[in-house]
CSV table of C-alpha atoms (C1' of nucleotides) in Angstrom, one decimal:
chain,number,residue,atom,x,y,z
A,15,MET,CA,0.0,0.0,0.0
A,16,ASP,CA,2.2,2.8,-1.3
A,17,ASP,CA,1.5,6.2,-2.6
A,18,VAL,CA,0.4,5.0,-6.0
A,19,ASP,CA,-2.2,2.7,-4.4
A,20,ARG,CA,-3.5,5.7,-2.5
A,21,GLN,CA,-3.7,7.8,-5.6
A,22,LEU,CA,-5.6,5.0,-7.4
A,23,LEU,CA,-8.1,4.7,-4.6
A,24,VAL,CA,-8.8,8.4,-4.7
A,25,LEU,CA,-9.3,8.3,-8.4
A,26,LEU,CA,-11.5,5.3,-8.3
A,27,GLN,CA,-13.6,6.8,-5.5
A,28,GLN,CA,-14.3,9.7,-7.8
A,29,ASP,CA,-15.0,7.7,-10.9
A,30,ALA,CA,-14.6,4.0,-11.2
A,31,SER,CA,-15.7,4.0,-14.9
A,32,ARG,CA,-12.4,5.4,-16.1
A,33,PRO,CA,-10.4,3.1,-18.4
A,34,TYR,CA,-7.2,1.5,-16.9
A,35,ALA,CA,-5.1,3.3,-19.5
A,36,ALA,CA,-6.3,6.7,-18.3
A,37,LEU,CA,-5.9,5.7,-14.7
A,38,GLY,CA,-2.4,4.5,-15.4
A,39,GLN,CA,-1.5,7.7,-17.1
A,40,ALA,CA,-2.6,9.6,-14.1
A,41,VAL,CA,-0.3,7.7,-11.8
A,42,GLY,CA,2.5,7.0,-14.2
A,43,LEU,CA,1.9,3.3,-15.0
A,44,SER,CA,0.9,1.2,-17.9
A,45,ALA,CA,-2.7,-0.1,-18.2
A,46,GLY,CA,-1.5,-3.6,-17.4
A,47,ALA,CA,0.3,-2.6,-14.2
A,48,THR,CA,-2.6,-0.5,-13.1
A,49,HIS,CA,-5.0,-3.4,-13.6
A,50,GLU,CA,-2.7,-5.6,-11.5
A,51,ARG,CA,-2.6,-3.0,-8.7
A,52,VAL,CA,-6.3,-2.6,-8.6
A,53,ARG,CA,-6.8,-6.4,-8.8
A,54,LYS,CA,-4.7,-6.7,-5.7
A,55,LEU,CA,-6.5,-3.9,-3.8
A,56,ARG,CA,-9.7,-5.9,-4.4
A,57,GLU,CA,-8.0,-9.2,-3.4
A,58,ARG,CA,-6.8,-7.6,-0.1
A,59,GLY,CA,-10.3,-6.3,0.6
A,60,VAL,CA,-9.2,-2.7,0.5
A,61,ILE,CA,-11.7,-2.2,-2.3
A,62,ARG,CA,-14.8,-3.9,-1.2
A,63,ARG,CA,-16.9,-3.4,-4.3
A,64,THR,CA,-17.8,-1.2,-7.2
A,65,ALA,CA,-21.2,0.5,-6.9
A,66,VAL,CA,-23.2,3.4,-8.3
A,67,ASP,CA,-24.0,6.3,-6.1
A,68,VAL,CA,-27.7,7.1,-6.0
A,69,ASP,CA,-29.1,10.5,-5.1
A,70,PRO,CA,-31.4,9.9,-2.1
A,71,ALA,CA,-33.7,12.8,-3.0
A,72,ALA,CA,-34.3,11.3,-6.5
A,73,ILE,CA,-35.7,8.2,-5.1
A,74,GLY,CA,-37.9,9.7,-2.5
A,75,ARG,CA,-35.6,9.8,0.5
A,76,GLY,CA,-35.2,13.5,0.9
A,77,VAL,CA,-35.5,13.6,4.7
A,78,LEU,CA,-32.4,12.7,6.7
A,79,ALA,CA,-32.2,12.2,10.4
A,80,PHE,CA,-29.9,10.7,13.0
A,81,VAL,CA,-31.6,8.9,15.9
A,82,MET,CA,-30.1,8.1,19.2
A,83,VAL,CA,-31.7,5.0,20.6
A,84,ASP,CA,-32.0,4.4,24.3
A,85,SER,CA,-32.5,1.0,25.7
A,86,THR,CA,-33.2,-0.9,28.9
A,87,LYS,CA,-31.2,-3.9,27.9
A,88,TRP,CA,-28.4,-4.8,25.5
A,89,VAL,CA,-29.4,-4.2,21.9
A,90,GLY,CA,-26.0,-4.6,20.4
A,91,ASP,CA,-27.0,-8.0,19.1
A,92,SER,CA,-30.2,-6.7,17.5
A,93,GLY,CA,-28.6,-5.7,14.2
A,94,ASP,CA,-31.0,-7.7,12.2
A,95,GLN,CA,-34.0,-6.0,13.9
A,96,PHE,CA,-32.7,-2.6,12.8
A,97,ALA,CA,-31.7,-3.9,9.4
A,98,ALA,CA,-35.3,-5.1,8.9
A,99,ILE,CA,-36.3,-1.4,8.7
A,100,PRO,CA,-35.3,-0.4,5.2
A,101,GLU,CA,-35.3,3.3,5.9
A,102,ILE,CA,-32.4,2.8,8.2
A,103,GLN,CA,-29.2,3.3,6.3
A,104,GLU,CA,-26.7,2.8,9.0
A,105,ALA,CA,-26.7,1.5,12.6
A,106,HIS,CA,-23.9,1.8,15.1
A,107,VAL,CA,-23.4,0.6,18.7
A,108,ILE,CA,-22.0,3.7,20.5
A,109,ALA,CA,-20.4,4.6,23.8
A,110,GLY,CA,-22.3,7.0,25.9
A,111,SER,CA,-25.8,7.4,27.3
A,112,ALA,CA,-27.6,6.1,24.3
A,113,SER,CA,-26.7,2.6,23.1
A,114,VAL,CA,-27.3,2.8,19.3
A,115,LEU,CA,-27.1,5.5,16.7
A,116,VAL,CA,-28.9,5.1,13.4
A,117,LYS,CA,-29.0,7.1,10.2
A,118,VAL,CA,-32.5,7.2,8.7
A,119,ARG,CA,-33.6,8.4,5.3
A,120,THR,CA,-37.3,8.8,4.6
A,121,SER,CA,-39.6,10.6,2.2
A,122,THR,CA,-41.5,12.7,4.7
A,123,LYS,CA,-41.4,13.6,8.4
A,124,GLU,CA,-44.5,11.4,8.8
A,125,GLN,CA,-42.6,8.5,7.5
A,126,LEU,CA,-39.7,9.3,9.9
A,127,GLN,CA,-42.2,9.2,12.7
A,128,ASP,CA,-43.3,5.8,11.5
A,129,VAL,CA,-39.8,4.6,11.6
A,130,LEU,CA,-39.4,5.7,15.2
A,131,ARG,CA,-42.6,3.8,15.9
A,132,ARG,CA,-41.2,0.6,14.4
A,133,MET,CA,-37.9,1.0,16.3
A,134,TYR,CA,-39.9,1.2,19.6
A,135,ALA,CA,-41.2,-2.3,18.7
A,136,ILE,CA,-37.7,-3.7,19.0
A,137,GLU,CA,-37.1,-5.6,22.2
A,138,GLY,CA,-35.3,-3.4,24.8
A,139,VAL,CA,-35.7,-0.1,23.0
A,140,SER,CA,-37.0,2.4,25.5
A,141,GLY,CA,-36.6,5.8,23.9
A,142,THR,CA,-35.4,7.7,20.8
A,143,GLN,CA,-33.9,11.1,20.3
A,144,ALA,CA,-34.2,12.2,16.7
A,145,THR,CA,-32.1,14.9,15.1
A,146,VAL,CA,-33.4,16.1,11.8
A,147,VAL,CA,-30.9,17.3,9.2
A,148,LEU,CA,-31.7,20.7,7.7
A,149,GLU,CA,-29.0,20.8,5.1
A,150,THR,CA,-26.2,18.4,4.2
A,151,LEU,CA,-23.0,20.4,3.8
A,152,PHE,CA,-21.1,17.5,2.2
A,153,GLU,CA,-20.8,13.7,2.1
A,154,ARG,CA,-17.7,12.3,0.6
A,155,PRO,CA,-15.5,9.2,0.4
A,156,VAL,CA,-12.9,8.5,3.1
A,157,THR,CA,-9.6,9.9,1.9
A,158,PRO,CA,-6.7,7.4,1.9
B,264,MET,CA,-38.9,5.7,-12.8
B,265,ASP,CA,-40.8,2.4,-12.7
B,266,ASP,CA,-40.1,-0.9,-11.0
B,267,VAL,CA,-37.5,-2.0,-13.5
B,268,ASP,CA,-35.5,1.1,-12.8
B,269,ARG,CA,-35.7,0.5,-9.1
B,270,GLN,CA,-34.5,-3.1,-9.7
B,271,LEU,CA,-31.6,-1.9,-11.7
B,272,LEU,CA,-30.6,0.6,-9.0
B,273,VAL,CA,-30.6,-2.1,-6.4
B,274,LEU,CA,-28.4,-4.4,-8.6
B,275,LEU,CA,-26.0,-1.6,-9.5
B,276,GLN,CA,-25.6,-0.6,-5.9
B,277,GLN,CA,-24.6,-4.1,-5.1
B,278,ASP,CA,-22.3,-4.5,-8.0
B,279,ALA,CA,-21.8,-2.0,-10.8
B,280,SER,CA,-19.2,-4.1,-12.6
B,281,ARG,CA,-21.8,-6.5,-13.9
B,282,PRO,CA,-22.2,-6.7,-17.7
B,283,TYR,CA,-25.4,-5.1,-19.2
B,284,ALA,CA,-26.3,-8.4,-20.6
B,285,ALA,CA,-26.4,-10.0,-17.1
B,286,LEU,CA,-28.2,-7.0,-15.7
B,287,GLY,CA,-30.8,-7.2,-18.5
B,288,GLN,CA,-31.4,-10.9,-17.9
B,289,ALA,CA,-32.0,-10.2,-14.2
B,290,VAL,CA,-34.8,-7.6,-15.0
B,291,GLY,CA,-36.0,-9.2,-18.3
B,292,LEU,CA,-34.6,-6.8,-20.8
B,293,SER,CA,-32.0,-6.9,-23.6
B,294,ALA,CA,-28.5,-5.5,-23.1
B,295,GLY,CA,-29.2,-2.6,-25.3
B,296,ALA,CA,-32.4,-1.6,-23.5
B,297,THR,CA,-30.7,-2.0,-20.2
B,298,HIS,CA,-27.9,0.3,-21.3
B,299,GLU,CA,-30.5,2.9,-22.4
B,300,ARG,CA,-32.3,2.7,-19.0
B,301,VAL,CA,-29.1,3.2,-17.1
B,302,ARG,CA,-27.9,6.0,-19.3
B,303,LYS,CA,-31.2,7.8,-18.6
B,304,LEU,CA,-30.8,7.3,-14.9
B,305,ARG,CA,-27.4,8.9,-15.1
B,306,GLU,CA,-28.8,11.7,-17.3
B,307,ARG,CA,-31.6,12.5,-14.8
B,308,GLY,CA,-29.1,12.5,-11.9
B,309,VAL,CA,-30.6,9.6,-10.2
B,310,ILE,CA,-27.2,7.9,-10.5
B,311,ARG,CA,-24.6,10.4,-9.5
B,312,ARG,CA,-21.5,8.4,-10.3
B,313,THR,CA,-19.8,5.0,-10.2
B,314,ALA,CA,-17.3,4.6,-7.5
B,315,VAL,CA,-15.4,1.9,-5.6
B,316,ASP,CA,-16.2,1.3,-1.9
B,317,VAL,CA,-13.1,1.3,0.2
B,318,ASP,CA,-12.8,-0.4,3.6
B,319,PRO,CA,-12.0,2.4,6.1
B,320,ALA,CA,-10.1,0.1,8.4
B,321,ALA,CA,-7.8,-1.0,5.6
B,322,ILE,CA,-6.6,2.6,5.0
B,323,GLY,CA,-6.1,3.5,8.6
B,324,ARG,CA,-9.5,4.9,9.5
B,325,GLY,CA,-10.6,2.4,12.0
B,326,VAL,CA,-12.0,4.8,14.6
B,327,LEU,CA,-15.5,6.2,13.8
B,328,ALA,CA,-17.2,9.0,15.8
B,329,PHE,CA,-20.1,11.3,15.4
B,330,VAL,CA,-19.6,14.8,16.8
B,331,MET,CA,-22.3,17.3,17.7
B,332,VAL,CA,-20.8,20.8,17.2
B,333,ASP,CA,-22.2,23.7,19.3
B,334,SER,CA,-21.7,27.2,18.2
B,335,THR,CA,-22.2,30.8,19.3
B,336,LYS,CA,-22.9,32.1,15.8
B,337,TRP,CA,-24.2,30.7,12.6
B,338,VAL,CA,-21.8,28.1,11.2
B,339,GLY,CA,-24.1,26.8,8.4
B,340,ASP,CA,-22.0,28.7,5.9
B,341,SER,CA,-18.8,27.2,7.1
B,342,GLY,CA,-19.0,24.1,5.0
B,343,ASP,CA,-15.6,24.7,3.5
B,344,GLN,CA,-14.0,25.0,6.9
B,345,PHE,CA,-15.2,21.6,7.9
B,346,ALA,CA,-14.4,20.2,4.5
B,347,ALA,CA,-10.8,21.3,5.0
B,348,ILE,CA,-10.4,18.7,7.7
B,349,PRO,CA,-9.9,15.5,5.7
B,350,GLU,CA,-10.9,13.2,8.6
B,351,ILE,CA,-14.5,14.6,8.4
B,352,GLN,CA,-16.5,12.4,6.1
B,353,GLU,CA,-19.9,14.1,6.4
B,354,ALA,CA,-21.1,17.4,7.8
B,355,HIS,CA,-24.8,18.3,8.3
B,356,VAL,CA,-26.6,21.3,9.6
B,357,ILE,CA,-29.1,20.1,12.1
B,358,ALA,CA,-32.2,21.2,14.0
B,359,GLY,CA,-31.8,21.0,17.8
B,360,SER,CA,-29.5,22.3,20.4
B,361,ALA,CA,-26.3,21.7,18.5
B,362,SER,CA,-25.9,23.3,15.1
B,363,VAL,CA,-23.7,20.9,13.1
B,364,LEU,CA,-23.3,17.1,13.1
B,365,VAL,CA,-20.2,15.6,11.6
B,366,LYS,CA,-19.1,12.1,11.0
B,367,VAL,CA,-15.4,11.6,11.6
B,368,ARG,CA,-13.0,8.7,10.7
B,369,THR,CA,-9.5,8.6,12.2
B,370,SER,CA,-6.8,6.1,12.8
B,371,THR,CA,-6.6,6.5,16.6
B,372,LYS,CA,-8.4,8.2,19.5
B,373,GLU,CA,-5.5,10.6,19.7
B,374,GLN,CA,-6.2,11.7,16.1
B,375,LEU,CA,-9.9,12.1,16.9
B,376,GLN,CA,-8.9,14.4,19.7
B,377,ASP,CA,-6.8,16.4,17.2
B,378,VAL,CA,-9.7,16.7,14.9
B,379,LEU,CA,-11.8,18.1,17.7
B,380,ARG,CA,-9.0,20.6,18.4
B,381,ARG,CA,-9.0,21.7,14.7
B,382,MET,CA,-12.8,22.1,14.8
B,383,TYR,CA,-12.6,24.4,17.7
B,384,ALA,CA,-10.4,26.6,15.5
B,385,ILE,CA,-13.4,27.2,13.3
B,386,GLU,CA,-14.9,30.6,13.8
B,387,GLY,CA,-18.0,30.4,16.0
B,388,VAL,CA,-17.5,26.8,17.3
B,389,SER,CA,-17.9,26.8,21.0
B,390,GLY,CA,-18.2,23.2,21.9
B,391,THR,CA,-18.2,19.6,20.7
B,392,GLN,CA,-19.8,16.5,21.9
B,393,ALA,CA,-18.2,13.4,20.5
B,394,THR,CA,-19.8,10.0,20.4
B,395,VAL,CA,-17.5,7.1,19.6
B,396,VAL,CA,-18.7,4.1,17.7
B,397,LEU,CA,-17.9,0.8,19.4
B,398,GLU,CA,-19.3,-1.4,16.5
B,399,THR,CA,-20.9,-0.7,13.2
B,400,LEU,CA,-23.9,-3.0,12.9
B,401,PHE,CA,-24.3,-2.2,9.2
B,402,GLU,CA,-23.9,0.5,6.6
B,403,ARG,CA,-25.7,0.0,3.3
B,404,PRO,CA,-27.0,1.9,0.2
B,405,VAL,CA,-30.4,3.5,0.3
B,406,THR,CA,-33.0,1.2,-1.0
B,407,PRO,CA,-35.1,2.5,-3.8
C,37,DA,C1',-61.4,5.8,-36.2
C,38,DA,C1',-57.3,6.7,-38.8
C,39,DA,C1',-53.0,8.7,-39.1
C,40,DC,C1',-49.2,10.6,-36.8
C,41,DT,C1',-45.7,10.8,-33.2
C,42,DA,C1',-43.0,9.4,-29.5
C,43,DT,C1',-41.1,6.0,-26.8
C,44,DG,C1',-39.1,1.6,-25.6
C,45,DC,C1',-37.2,-2.6,-27.1
C,46,DA,C1',-34.6,-6.3,-29.6
C,47,DG,C1',-30.9,-7.7,-32.3
C,48,DA,C1',-26.7,-7.0,-34.8
C,49,DA,C1',-22.4,-4.4,-36.0
C,50,DT,C1',-18.4,-1.9,-34.4
C,51,DG,C1',-14.9,-0.5,-31.8
C,52,DA,C1',-13.1,0.3,-27.1
C,53,DC,C1',-11.6,-1.8,-23.3
C,54,DA,C1',-10.5,-5.4,-19.8
C,55,DT,C1',-7.9,-9.2,-19.1
C,56,DT,C1',-4.2,-12.4,-19.9
C,57,DC,C1',0.5,-13.6,-21.0
C,58,DG,C1',5.5,-13.7,-21.9
C,59,DA,C1',9.6,-11.1,-21.4
C,60,DT,C1',12.5,-7.9,-18.8
C,61,DA,C1',14.4,-5.2,-15.1
C,62,DG,C1',15.0,-4.4,-10.5
C,63,DA,C1',15.0,-5.9,-5.7
C,64,DT,C1',15.8,-9.1,-1.9
C,65,DC,C1',18.0,-12.9,0.1
C,66,DA,C1',21.3,-16.6,0.6
D,132,DT,C1',27.6,-13.7,-7.2
D,133,DG,C1',23.7,-16.3,-8.1
D,134,DA,C1',18.9,-17.3,-7.3
D,135,DT,C1',14.3,-16.1,-6.4
D,136,DC,C1',10.6,-13.0,-6.3
D,137,DT,C1',8.0,-9.0,-7.6
D,138,DA,C1',6.6,-5.2,-10.5
D,139,DT,C1',6.3,-3.5,-14.8
D,140,DC,C1',5.7,-3.1,-19.9
D,141,DG,C1',3.8,-4.2,-24.3
D,142,DA,C1',1.3,-7.0,-27.1
D,143,DA,C1',-2.5,-10.5,-28.0
D,144,DT,C1',-7.1,-12.0,-27.3
D,145,DG,C1',-11.7,-12.0,-26.1
D,146,DT,C1',-15.4,-9.6,-23.7
D,147,DC,C1',-18.2,-6.1,-23.4
D,148,DA,C1',-20.0,-1.2,-24.0
D,149,DT,C1',-22.0,1.6,-27.3
D,150,DT,C1',-24.4,2.6,-31.4
D,151,DC,C1',-27.6,1.9,-34.9
D,152,DT,C1',-31.6,0.0,-37.5
D,153,DG,C1',-36.0,-1.7,-37.6
D,154,DC,C1',-40.1,-2.8,-35.2
D,155,DA,C1',-43.9,-2.6,-32.0
D,156,DT,C1',-46.7,-0.3,-28.7
D,157,DA,C1',-48.9,3.5,-26.6
D,158,DG,C1',-50.4,8.0,-26.6
D,159,DT,C1',-51.9,12.1,-29.4
D,160,DT,C1',-54.0,14.7,-33.0
D,161,DT,C1',-57.1,15.3,-36.8
DNA sequence: AAACTATGCAGAATGACATTCGATAGATCA
DNA sequence: TGATCTATCGAATGTCATTCTGCATAGTTT
């Protein structure tokens, strides 16, 4: 994992549809060598997959909120329960007063409310504290 | 934006390297028609880009935290200031007691502390409230 | 209702590109 | 020094994206 690998990751995070020849030119390698580098990054699990980036607003997910979930018992093993709610995009076990933090995307505030309702149905969940996003300043890939 | 489009988005979010012929077979279309569908999804901005997904831990970003930022003045226009800190992956203006919520990925807790220090240097920032993630249950694309 | 128009699809043709391979140069180790 | 291993280049090959033509369907106008 040298500097060339890091450069390649940055470029591929911006646009993974670029030909290997162009990628190689950007980092000073041939297409073949570039291909081999990227193949190994995949093999090592540094690159997990190639995927399209979808605009949430364009598919009716214009409302974003973060929700702190309080619980009376351990819910760290209830990942599947949270995953069963499709509007939840991320779920993390956290340190601090709450026990789980989830990122929710819905179409409307009413739907957000409904998601909260469904979270209360999860065993051990005793409270929620929702923070609605007014404006997203930026969302970007992690820089290597 | 019909059901076939939604299916295509799901498939492309899972794996955008699949050939159009295979994609088409999955949704019951020819390769040419599938290509046309995807082209239009890009044109409309539903698909923003194609990018690789990088494992944060593999590039030395194993520590994840969410930070609520308090301020004494309006920092909603300071997006560039937050963006200048590379460890910040997302920044959102929020409703509620704090004014900005950021998602931070660092290598160590010490580096997290340093990020907090740099955030205090931003004009108007008066306090931070960091929540460290112990375990990420899941992170997934938005489902159309 | 008939004609017209627009849209979406299938299937084939073309060219770009990914992928593979052999050869070479440099690096590491004994 | 010799041997082994790794990374690279450049070329060969096949796959696949992309484009185009023709057709069918649905919607619109007269």
